[in-house]
XYZ file of C-alpha atoms in Angstrom:
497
model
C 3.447 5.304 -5.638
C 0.813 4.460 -7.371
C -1.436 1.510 -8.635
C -3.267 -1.271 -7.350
C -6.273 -3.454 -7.454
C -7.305 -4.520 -4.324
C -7.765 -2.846 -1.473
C -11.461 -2.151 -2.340
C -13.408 -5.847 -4.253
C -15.323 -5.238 -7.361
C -18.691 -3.313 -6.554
C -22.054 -4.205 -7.751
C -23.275 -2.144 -10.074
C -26.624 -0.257 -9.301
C -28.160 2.515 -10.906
C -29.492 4.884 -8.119
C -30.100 8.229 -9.597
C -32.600 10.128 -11.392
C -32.185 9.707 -15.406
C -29.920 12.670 -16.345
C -30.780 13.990 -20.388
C -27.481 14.582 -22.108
C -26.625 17.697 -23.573
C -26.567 17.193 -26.973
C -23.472 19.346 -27.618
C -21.336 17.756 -25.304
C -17.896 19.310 -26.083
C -15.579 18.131 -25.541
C 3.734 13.792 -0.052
C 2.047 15.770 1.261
C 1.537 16.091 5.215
C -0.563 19.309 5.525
C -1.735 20.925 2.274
C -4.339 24.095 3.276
C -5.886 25.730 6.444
C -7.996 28.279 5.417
C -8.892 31.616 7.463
C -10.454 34.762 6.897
C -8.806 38.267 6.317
C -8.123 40.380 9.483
C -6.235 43.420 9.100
C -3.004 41.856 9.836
C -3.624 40.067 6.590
C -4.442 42.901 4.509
C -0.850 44.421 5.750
C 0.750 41.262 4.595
C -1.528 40.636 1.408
C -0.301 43.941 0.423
C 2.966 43.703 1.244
C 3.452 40.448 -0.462
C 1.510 42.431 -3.642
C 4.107 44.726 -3.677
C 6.940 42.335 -3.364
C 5.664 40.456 -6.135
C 5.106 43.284 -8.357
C 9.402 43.621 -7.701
C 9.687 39.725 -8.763
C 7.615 40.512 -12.048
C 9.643 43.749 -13.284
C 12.838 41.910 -12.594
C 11.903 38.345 -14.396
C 10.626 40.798 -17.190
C 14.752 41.640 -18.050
C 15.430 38.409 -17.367
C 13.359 36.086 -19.314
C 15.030 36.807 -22.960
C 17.940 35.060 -21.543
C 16.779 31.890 -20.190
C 17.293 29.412 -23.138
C 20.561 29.779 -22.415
C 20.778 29.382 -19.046
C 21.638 26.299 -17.073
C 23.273 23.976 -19.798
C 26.173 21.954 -20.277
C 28.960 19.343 -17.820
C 28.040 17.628 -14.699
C 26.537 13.946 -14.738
C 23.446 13.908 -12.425
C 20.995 10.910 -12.604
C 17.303 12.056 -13.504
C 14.723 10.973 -11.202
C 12.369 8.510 -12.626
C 9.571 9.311 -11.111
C 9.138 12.578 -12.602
C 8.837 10.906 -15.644
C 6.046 8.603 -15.046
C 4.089 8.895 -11.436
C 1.188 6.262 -10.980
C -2.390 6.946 -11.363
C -1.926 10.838 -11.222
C -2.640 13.837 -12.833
C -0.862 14.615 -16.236
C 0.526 18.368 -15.417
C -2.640 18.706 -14.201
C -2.521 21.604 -11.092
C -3.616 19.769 -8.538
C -2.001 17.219 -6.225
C -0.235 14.191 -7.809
C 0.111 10.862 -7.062
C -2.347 8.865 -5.183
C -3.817 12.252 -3.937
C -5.672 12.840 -6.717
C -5.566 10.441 -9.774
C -7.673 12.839 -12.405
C -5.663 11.660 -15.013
C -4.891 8.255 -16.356
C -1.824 9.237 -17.237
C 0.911 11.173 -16.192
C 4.185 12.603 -16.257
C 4.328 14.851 -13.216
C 4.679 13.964 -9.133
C 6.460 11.136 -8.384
C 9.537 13.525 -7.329
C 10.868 12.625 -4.277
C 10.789 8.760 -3.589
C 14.263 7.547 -4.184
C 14.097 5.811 -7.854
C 16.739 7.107 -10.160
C 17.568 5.993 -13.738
C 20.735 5.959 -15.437
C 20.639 8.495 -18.089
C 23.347 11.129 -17.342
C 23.149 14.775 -19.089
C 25.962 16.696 -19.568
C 26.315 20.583 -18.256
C 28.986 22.895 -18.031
C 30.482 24.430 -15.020
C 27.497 23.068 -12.563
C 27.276 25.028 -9.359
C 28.656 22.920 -5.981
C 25.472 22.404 -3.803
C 23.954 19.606 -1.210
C 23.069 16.397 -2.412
C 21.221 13.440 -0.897
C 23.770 10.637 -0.315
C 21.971 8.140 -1.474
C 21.920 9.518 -4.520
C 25.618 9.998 -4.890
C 26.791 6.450 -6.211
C 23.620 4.853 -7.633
C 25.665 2.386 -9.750
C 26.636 1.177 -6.463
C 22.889 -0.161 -6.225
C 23.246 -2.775 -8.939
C 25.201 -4.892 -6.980
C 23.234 -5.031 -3.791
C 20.286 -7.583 -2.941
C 16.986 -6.733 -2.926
C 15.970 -4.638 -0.246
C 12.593 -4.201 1.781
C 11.353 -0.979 3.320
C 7.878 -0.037 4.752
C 7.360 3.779 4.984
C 4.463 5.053 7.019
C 3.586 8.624 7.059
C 0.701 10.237 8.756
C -0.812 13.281 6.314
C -3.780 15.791 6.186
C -5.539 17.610 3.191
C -8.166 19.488 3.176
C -10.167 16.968 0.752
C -9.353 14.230 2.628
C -8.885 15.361 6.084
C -6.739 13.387 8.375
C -5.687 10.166 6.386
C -2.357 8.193 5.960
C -0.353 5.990 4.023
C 1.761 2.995 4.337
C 4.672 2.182 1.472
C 5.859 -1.550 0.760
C 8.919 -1.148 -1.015
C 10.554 -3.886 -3.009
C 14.204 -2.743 -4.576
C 17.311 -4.453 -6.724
C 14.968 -6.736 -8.570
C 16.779 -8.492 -11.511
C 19.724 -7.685 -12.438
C 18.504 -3.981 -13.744
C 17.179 -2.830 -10.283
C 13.526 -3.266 -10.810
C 11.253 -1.582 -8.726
C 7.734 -3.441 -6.848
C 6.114 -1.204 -4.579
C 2.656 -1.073 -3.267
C 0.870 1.755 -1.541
C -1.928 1.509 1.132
C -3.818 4.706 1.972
C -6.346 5.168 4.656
C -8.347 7.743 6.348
C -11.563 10.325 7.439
C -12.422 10.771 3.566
C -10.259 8.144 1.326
C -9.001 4.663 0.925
C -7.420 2.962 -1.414
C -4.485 1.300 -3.069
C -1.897 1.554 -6.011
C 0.633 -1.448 -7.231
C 3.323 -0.302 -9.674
C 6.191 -2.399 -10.901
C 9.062 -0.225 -12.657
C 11.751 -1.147 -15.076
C 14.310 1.465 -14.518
C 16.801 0.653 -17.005
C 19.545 1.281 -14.284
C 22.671 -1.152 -15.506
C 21.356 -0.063 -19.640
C 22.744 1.915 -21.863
C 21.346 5.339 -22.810
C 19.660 4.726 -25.277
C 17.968 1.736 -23.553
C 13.995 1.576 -23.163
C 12.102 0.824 -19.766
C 8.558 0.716 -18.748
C 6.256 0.635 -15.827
C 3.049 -1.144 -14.868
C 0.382 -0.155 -13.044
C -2.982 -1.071 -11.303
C -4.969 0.900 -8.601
C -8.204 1.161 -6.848
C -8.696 4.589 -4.520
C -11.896 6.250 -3.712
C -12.071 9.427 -2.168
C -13.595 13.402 -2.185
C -12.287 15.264 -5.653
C -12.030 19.126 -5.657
C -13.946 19.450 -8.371
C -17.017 18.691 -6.582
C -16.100 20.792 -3.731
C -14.757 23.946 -2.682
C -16.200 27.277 -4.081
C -18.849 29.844 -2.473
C -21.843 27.497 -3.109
C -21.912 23.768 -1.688
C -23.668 21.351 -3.764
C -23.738 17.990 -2.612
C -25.614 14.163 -3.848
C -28.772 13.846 -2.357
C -29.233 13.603 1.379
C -26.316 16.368 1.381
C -23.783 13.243 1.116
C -20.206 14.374 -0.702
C -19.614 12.683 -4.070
C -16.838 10.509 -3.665
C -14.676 9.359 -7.212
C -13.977 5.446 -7.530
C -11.157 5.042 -10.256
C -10.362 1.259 -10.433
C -7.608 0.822 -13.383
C -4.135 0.115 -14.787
C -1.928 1.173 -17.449
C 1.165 0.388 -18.744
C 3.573 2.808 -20.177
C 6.793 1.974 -22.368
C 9.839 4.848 -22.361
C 12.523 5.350 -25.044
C 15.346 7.823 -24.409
C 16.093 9.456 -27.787
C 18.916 12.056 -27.575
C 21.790 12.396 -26.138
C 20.520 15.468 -23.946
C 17.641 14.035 -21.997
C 15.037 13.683 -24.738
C 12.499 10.774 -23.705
C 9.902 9.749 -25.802
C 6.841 7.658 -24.013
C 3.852 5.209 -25.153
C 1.097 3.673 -23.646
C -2.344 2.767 -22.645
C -4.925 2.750 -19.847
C -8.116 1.746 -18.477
C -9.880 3.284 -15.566
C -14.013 2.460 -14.626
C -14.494 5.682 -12.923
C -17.859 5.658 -10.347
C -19.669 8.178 -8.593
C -20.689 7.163 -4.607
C -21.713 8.719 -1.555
C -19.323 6.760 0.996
C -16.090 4.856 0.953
C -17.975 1.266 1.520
C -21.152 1.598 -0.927
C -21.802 -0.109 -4.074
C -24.437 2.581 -4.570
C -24.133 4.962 -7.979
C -25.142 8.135 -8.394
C -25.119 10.396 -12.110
C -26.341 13.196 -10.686
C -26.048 15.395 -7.835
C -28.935 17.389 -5.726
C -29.873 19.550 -8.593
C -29.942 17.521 -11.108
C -26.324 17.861 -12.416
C -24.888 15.431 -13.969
C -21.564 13.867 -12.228
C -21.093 11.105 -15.018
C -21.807 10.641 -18.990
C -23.445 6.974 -18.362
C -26.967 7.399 -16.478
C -25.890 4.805 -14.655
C -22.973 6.861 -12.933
C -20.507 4.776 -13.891
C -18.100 5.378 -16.983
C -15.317 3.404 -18.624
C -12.237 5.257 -20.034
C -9.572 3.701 -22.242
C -6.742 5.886 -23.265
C -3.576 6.141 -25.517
C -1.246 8.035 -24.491
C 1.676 9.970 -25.876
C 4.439 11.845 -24.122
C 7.370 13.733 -24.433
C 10.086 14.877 -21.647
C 13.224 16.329 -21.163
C 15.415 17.154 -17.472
C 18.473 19.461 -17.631
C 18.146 20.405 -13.873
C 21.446 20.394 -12.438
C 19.654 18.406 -9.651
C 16.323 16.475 -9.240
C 16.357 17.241 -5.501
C 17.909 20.892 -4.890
C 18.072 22.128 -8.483
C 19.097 26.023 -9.171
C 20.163 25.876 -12.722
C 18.756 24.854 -16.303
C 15.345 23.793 -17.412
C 12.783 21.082 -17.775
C 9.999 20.587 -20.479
C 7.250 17.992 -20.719
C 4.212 17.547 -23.496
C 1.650 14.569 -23.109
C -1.417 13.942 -24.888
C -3.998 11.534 -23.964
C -5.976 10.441 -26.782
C -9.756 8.290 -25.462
C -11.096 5.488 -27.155
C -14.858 5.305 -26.691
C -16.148 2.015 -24.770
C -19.044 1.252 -22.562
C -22.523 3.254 -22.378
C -20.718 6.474 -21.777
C -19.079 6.674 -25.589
C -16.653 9.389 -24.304
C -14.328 10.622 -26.755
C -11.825 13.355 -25.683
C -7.750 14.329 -26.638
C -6.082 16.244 -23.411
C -2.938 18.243 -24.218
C -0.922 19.029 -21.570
C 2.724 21.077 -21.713
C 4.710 22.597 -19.210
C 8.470 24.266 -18.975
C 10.309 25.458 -15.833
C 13.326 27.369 -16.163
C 15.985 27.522 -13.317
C 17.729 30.587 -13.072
C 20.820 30.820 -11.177
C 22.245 34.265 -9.640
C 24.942 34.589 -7.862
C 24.271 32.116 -4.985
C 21.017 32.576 -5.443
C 17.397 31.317 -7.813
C 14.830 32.341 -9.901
C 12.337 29.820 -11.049
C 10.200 30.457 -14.171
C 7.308 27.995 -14.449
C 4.489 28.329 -17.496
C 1.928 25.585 -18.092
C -1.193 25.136 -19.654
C -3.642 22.444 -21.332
C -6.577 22.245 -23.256
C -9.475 18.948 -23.768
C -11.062 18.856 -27.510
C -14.454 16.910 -27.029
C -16.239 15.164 -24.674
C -15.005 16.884 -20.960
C -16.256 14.385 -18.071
C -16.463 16.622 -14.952
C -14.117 13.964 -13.138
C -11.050 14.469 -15.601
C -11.392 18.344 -15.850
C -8.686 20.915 -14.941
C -8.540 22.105 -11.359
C -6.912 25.134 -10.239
C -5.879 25.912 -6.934
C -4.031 24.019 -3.894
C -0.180 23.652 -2.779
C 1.037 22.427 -6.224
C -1.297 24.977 -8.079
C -2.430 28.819 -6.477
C -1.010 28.703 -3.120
C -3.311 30.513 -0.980
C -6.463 28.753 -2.597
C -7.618 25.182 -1.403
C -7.224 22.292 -3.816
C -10.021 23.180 -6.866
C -11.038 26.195 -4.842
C -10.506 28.710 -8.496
C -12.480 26.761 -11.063
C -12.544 23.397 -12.918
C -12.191 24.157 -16.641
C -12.115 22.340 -19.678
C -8.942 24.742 -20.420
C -6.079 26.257 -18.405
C -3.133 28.465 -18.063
C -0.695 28.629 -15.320
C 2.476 30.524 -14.073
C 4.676 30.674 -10.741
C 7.901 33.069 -10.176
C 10.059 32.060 -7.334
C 12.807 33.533 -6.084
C 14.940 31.020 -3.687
C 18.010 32.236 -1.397
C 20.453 30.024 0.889
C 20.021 30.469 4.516
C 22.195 28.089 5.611
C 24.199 25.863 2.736
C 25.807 23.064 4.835
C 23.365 22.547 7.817
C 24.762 20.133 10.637
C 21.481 18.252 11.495
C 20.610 14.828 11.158
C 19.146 13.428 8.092
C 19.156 17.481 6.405
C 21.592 18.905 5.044
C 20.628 22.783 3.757
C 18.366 25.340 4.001
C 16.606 27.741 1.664
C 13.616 30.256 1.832
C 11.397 31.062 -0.909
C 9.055 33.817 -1.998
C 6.794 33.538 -4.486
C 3.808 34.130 -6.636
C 1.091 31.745 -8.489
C -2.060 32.781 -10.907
C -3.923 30.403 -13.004
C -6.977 30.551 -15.068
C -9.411 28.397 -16.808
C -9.901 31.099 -19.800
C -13.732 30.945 -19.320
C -14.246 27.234 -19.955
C -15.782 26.706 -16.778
C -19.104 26.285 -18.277
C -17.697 23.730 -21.253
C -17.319 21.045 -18.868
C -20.334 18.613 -18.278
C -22.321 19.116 -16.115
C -20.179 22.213 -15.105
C -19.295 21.646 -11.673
C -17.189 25.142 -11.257
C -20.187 27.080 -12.729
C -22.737 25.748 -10.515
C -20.305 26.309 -7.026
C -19.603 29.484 -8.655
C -15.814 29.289 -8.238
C -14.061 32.512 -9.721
C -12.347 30.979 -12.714
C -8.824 32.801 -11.934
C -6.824 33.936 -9.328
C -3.655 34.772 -8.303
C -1.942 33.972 -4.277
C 1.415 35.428 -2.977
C 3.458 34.155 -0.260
C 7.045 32.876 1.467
C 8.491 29.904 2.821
C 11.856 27.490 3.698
C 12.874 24.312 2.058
C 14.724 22.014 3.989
C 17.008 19.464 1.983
C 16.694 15.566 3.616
C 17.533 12.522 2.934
C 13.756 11.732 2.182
C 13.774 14.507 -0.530
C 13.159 18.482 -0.154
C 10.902 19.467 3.098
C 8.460 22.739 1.973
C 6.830 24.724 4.698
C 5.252 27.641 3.082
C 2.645 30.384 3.884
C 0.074 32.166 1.356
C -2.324 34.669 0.609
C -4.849 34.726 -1.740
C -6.452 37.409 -4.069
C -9.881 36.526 -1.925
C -7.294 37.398 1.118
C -7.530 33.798 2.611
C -4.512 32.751 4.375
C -2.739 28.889 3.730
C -0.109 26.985 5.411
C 1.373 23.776 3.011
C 3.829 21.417 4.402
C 4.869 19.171 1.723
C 8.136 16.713 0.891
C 9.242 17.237 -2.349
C 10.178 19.810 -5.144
C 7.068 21.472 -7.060
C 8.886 21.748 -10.149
C-alpha cells in the first residue's frame, strides 16, 4: 500500500547548508529484515559449506537453463495479482525493499505481492501441477457481488533502517460495481513515519482486454540505505542521519494487450524529494559533513516529474506458491526537468524469473539489471543488498550505483504439502544464492554516496530457509551468509519473485 498526502503538513522551506558547487559533468511486509553478526568459526564451517552447495546449484542450472523458454506454459486459469503490476510509491525492480519501505522510485512495477487484490485476466497453461492455494483466492468472481467491505490490518515490523516501526492498513473493498480498491496506509516508528493513499481500478467484472488504472499520493520520511551502511559512517552535520522526505503522487493507466498476459502501462508522477535531519524538522540540508552533496538544488530540496513506461507479463502457475513458468517486466522512467534542480535522467529497469519445476520439486532462475543515462540524484540510485536483494548483506550495505546487475538461484522442496494448521496450509524450504553488482558506477552517482562509505560495489551471500503458505500470503524465514562472512536472519510475508 502505498500513497498518501497527509500524515506529515507541507514544510517550510529553509535552506540550511553550506552552498554545494555542482559538478559540471553531472552524468547522468516485512517483519524482521537483517541482524547482522560477525564471523566465528562456526560461520566459516557454514559459509563454506553453503559455498560448496552453491557451487552444486550453479553446475546444475548450467544444463538446465537452455531449456527454460519452454518451461512452465500452457492450461490452467489463475488470476494475476495486481499488485505486482503496479505497487505504490516503490522502487521500480529496484533491489531493495518495496513498497512503503523504501519509495526510491516514483514508479514501479515490483512489491505489492501479497495483499489480496487480484484482477481478472486469466492465462492459459497446460497440464498445471496440483498445489495449495489461498482460499480466498479460489472464486474471486464471487467478490463482485458482495458489499463493500472494511478491514484494518496492523502489523508490528523491524528493519534495520528503520528499526522498530509499524504499520496500520485501512482497507476499503467492492467499490463500484468493478471492485475498486481505497486503501490507506499509516506507518510509524524509531526512524520513519509516514503515509500512502492509493485508489485502484482493478478491472475485475471487464473483459480482457479491458484497461484499469491506479492513483496515488504519499508523504513518508525516513533513513535510506544509500546514506548508510558501508565500512565508513558519514553523517549531516552534528552526526545527525539524513532522513529522505518524498511527498508525491502519480497516476498510472494499464492496458492488457495479448491474449497471454502481455500488459502495457502509462503514466506520470511528481515527487518533491527533501533532505532532513529528523522526522519533525522543516530544516534542509544539500550536503552532508564533508561537504557531499545529498541533493542537485543547494537548497536540498528537488522536484522530480516523471513519465513513465512499462511493460509486464505473469505466466506463474500461481501468484502465491508458484513452481512453474516465468515472469518478465521492462519499465522506463523518463524525467522532465522542473524546479532549481533541472534534473534530467531515463532509468531502465528489466527483470525475468523463470520457474522451473522438477519432479515435485523448484528451481528459480532470477536475472535483473538497470541502468540511469544522465543526471543520477544520490536519492534515486541503485542499491544492492538486503532481504529482497544479497541476502546476507543489510539493505544498501554492497554499493549504490548508477548501474546494476543481479541474479538469484533457488532451489525449493516440499516439506510438508497439505499442512493441518490454522490459517497455513504448506510448507517448503529453500536454499539459495544472490550476487549483485553495480559494474563500477559507484562513483557516477552525485555526490557518490557508495564511494565515500566505501561500500564494496559487489557481492555475493548464500543461505537456506522455509516458506510457509497462509492465508495472508507466503511466510519467509530465511538465514544468510555473506561473502564479508556476516550472518542475516529475514522474516518476510510474501514471494520475492
Amino acid at each position: 500500500m502505498q500513497t498518501c498526502q497527509v500524515l506529515l503538513p507541507p514544510t517550510p522551506i529553509n535552506a540550511l547548508s553550506s552552498p554545494v558547487t555542482r559538478s559540471p559533468e553531472r552524468a547522468t511486509d516485512t517483519i524482521l529484515e537483517s541482524v547482522g553478526v560477525n564471523g566465528m568459526t562456526a560461520n566459516i564451517i557454514l559459509y563454506k559449506s553453503l559455498e560448496v552447495l552453491a557451487l552444486v546449484l550453479g553446475a546444475t542450472s548450467a544444463l538446465l537453463i537452455p531449456r527454460l523458454p519452454a518451461w512452465g506454459q500452457g492450461a490452467e486459469t489463475t488470476p494475476l495479482n495486481l499488485q505486482s503490476l503496479y505497487p505504490p510509491a516503490g522502487d521500480w525492480l529496484l533491489p531493495a525493499t518495496p513498497s512503503l519501505d523504501s519509495p526510491q522510485s516514483s514508479y514501479s512495477a515490483e512489491g505489492l505481492k501479497g495483499e489480496g487484490l487480484e484482477r481478472g485476466i486469466s492465462q492459459q497453461r497446460p497440464n498445471p501441477p496440483i498445489q495449495p492455494q489461498r482460499p480466498e483466492l479460489e472464486t474471486i468472481e464471487e467478490q463482485l457481488d458482495e458489499e463493500p467491505d472494511f478491514a484494518i490490518v496492523p502489523l508490528p515490523r523491524y528493519s534495520s533502517i528503520k528499526g522498530i516501526h509499524g504499520t496500520l492498513d485501512l482497507i476499503l473493498t467492492n467499490l463500484g460495481e468493478n471492485d475498486h480498491t481505497l486503501d490507506l496506509r499509516l506507518e510509524g516508528g524509531e526512524r520513519t513515519i509516514g503515509a500512502t493513499l492509493r485508489y485502484t481500478d482493478p478491472w475485475l467484472e471487464s473483459g480482457a482486454f479491458d484497461p484499469g488504472y491506479q492513483v496515488r499520493l504519499f508523504n513518508t520520511r525516513s533513513p535510506e540505505s544509500q546514506f548508510l551502511e558501508g565500512d565508513r559512517e558519514v553523517n549531516l552535520i552534528h552526526d545527525h542521519e539524513a532522513w529522505v522526505d518524498r511527498l508525491g503522487g502519480s497516476f498510472t493507466f494499464y492496458q492488457p494487450v495479448t491474449p497471454s498476459g502481455v500488459v502495457v502501462s502509462a503514466g506520470a508522477s511528481y515527487q518533491r524529494v527533501a533532505i532532513r535531519n529528523s522526522a519533525f524538522t522543516d530544516r534542509l540540508y544539500a550536503s552532508d559533513r564533508l561537504g557531499n552533496p545529498l541533493t542537485f538544488s543547494e537548497q536540498g530540496l528537488d522536484t522530480i516529474v516523471t513519465l513513465n513506461l512499462g511493460l509486464f507479463q505473469d505466466r506463474r502457475n500461481s501468484s502465491e506458491w508458484p513452481t512453474q513458468g516465468y515472469r518478465f517486466q521492462l519499465a522506463t522512467e523518463q524525467s522532465i526537468p522542473v524546479g532549481s534542480a533541472d534534473i534530467l535522467f531515463n532509468r531502465l529497469s528489466a527483470s525475468f524469473t523463470q520457474f522451473v519445476p522438477f519432479q515435485n520439486q523448484t528451481f528459480v532462475f532470477n536475472l535483473q539489471g538497470g541502468t540511469i543515462f544522465g543526471d543520477v540524484p544520490p536519492y534515486q540510485a541503485f542499491n544492492l543488498g538486503g532481504s529482497d536483494s544479497v541476502r546476507g548483506y543489510k539493505d544498501g550495505e554492497i554499493g549504490t550505483g548508477q548501474s546494476y546487475i543481479q541474479g538469484t538461484v533457488e532451489y525449493r522442496f516440499p516439506l510438508i504439502e497439505d499442512l493441518d494448521l490454522p490459517y497455513s496450509s504448506a510448507l517448503s524450504g529453500t536454499v539459495f544464492g544472490d550476487f549483485a553488482s553495480d559494474l563500477g558506477s559507484g562513483d557516477s552517482v552525485y555526490g557518490e554516496p557508495g564511494e565515500v562509505r566505501n561500500k564494496p560495489g559487489n557481492g555475493f551471500g548464500l543461505g537456506l530457509g522455509v516458506r510457509l503458505l497462509t492465508d495472508f500470503g507466503p511466510v519467509r524465514l530465511e538465514f544468510a551468509v555473506s561473502d564479508q562472512r556476516d550472518l542475516s536472519a529475514i522474516f518476510k510475508i510474501g514471494e520475492r519473485f
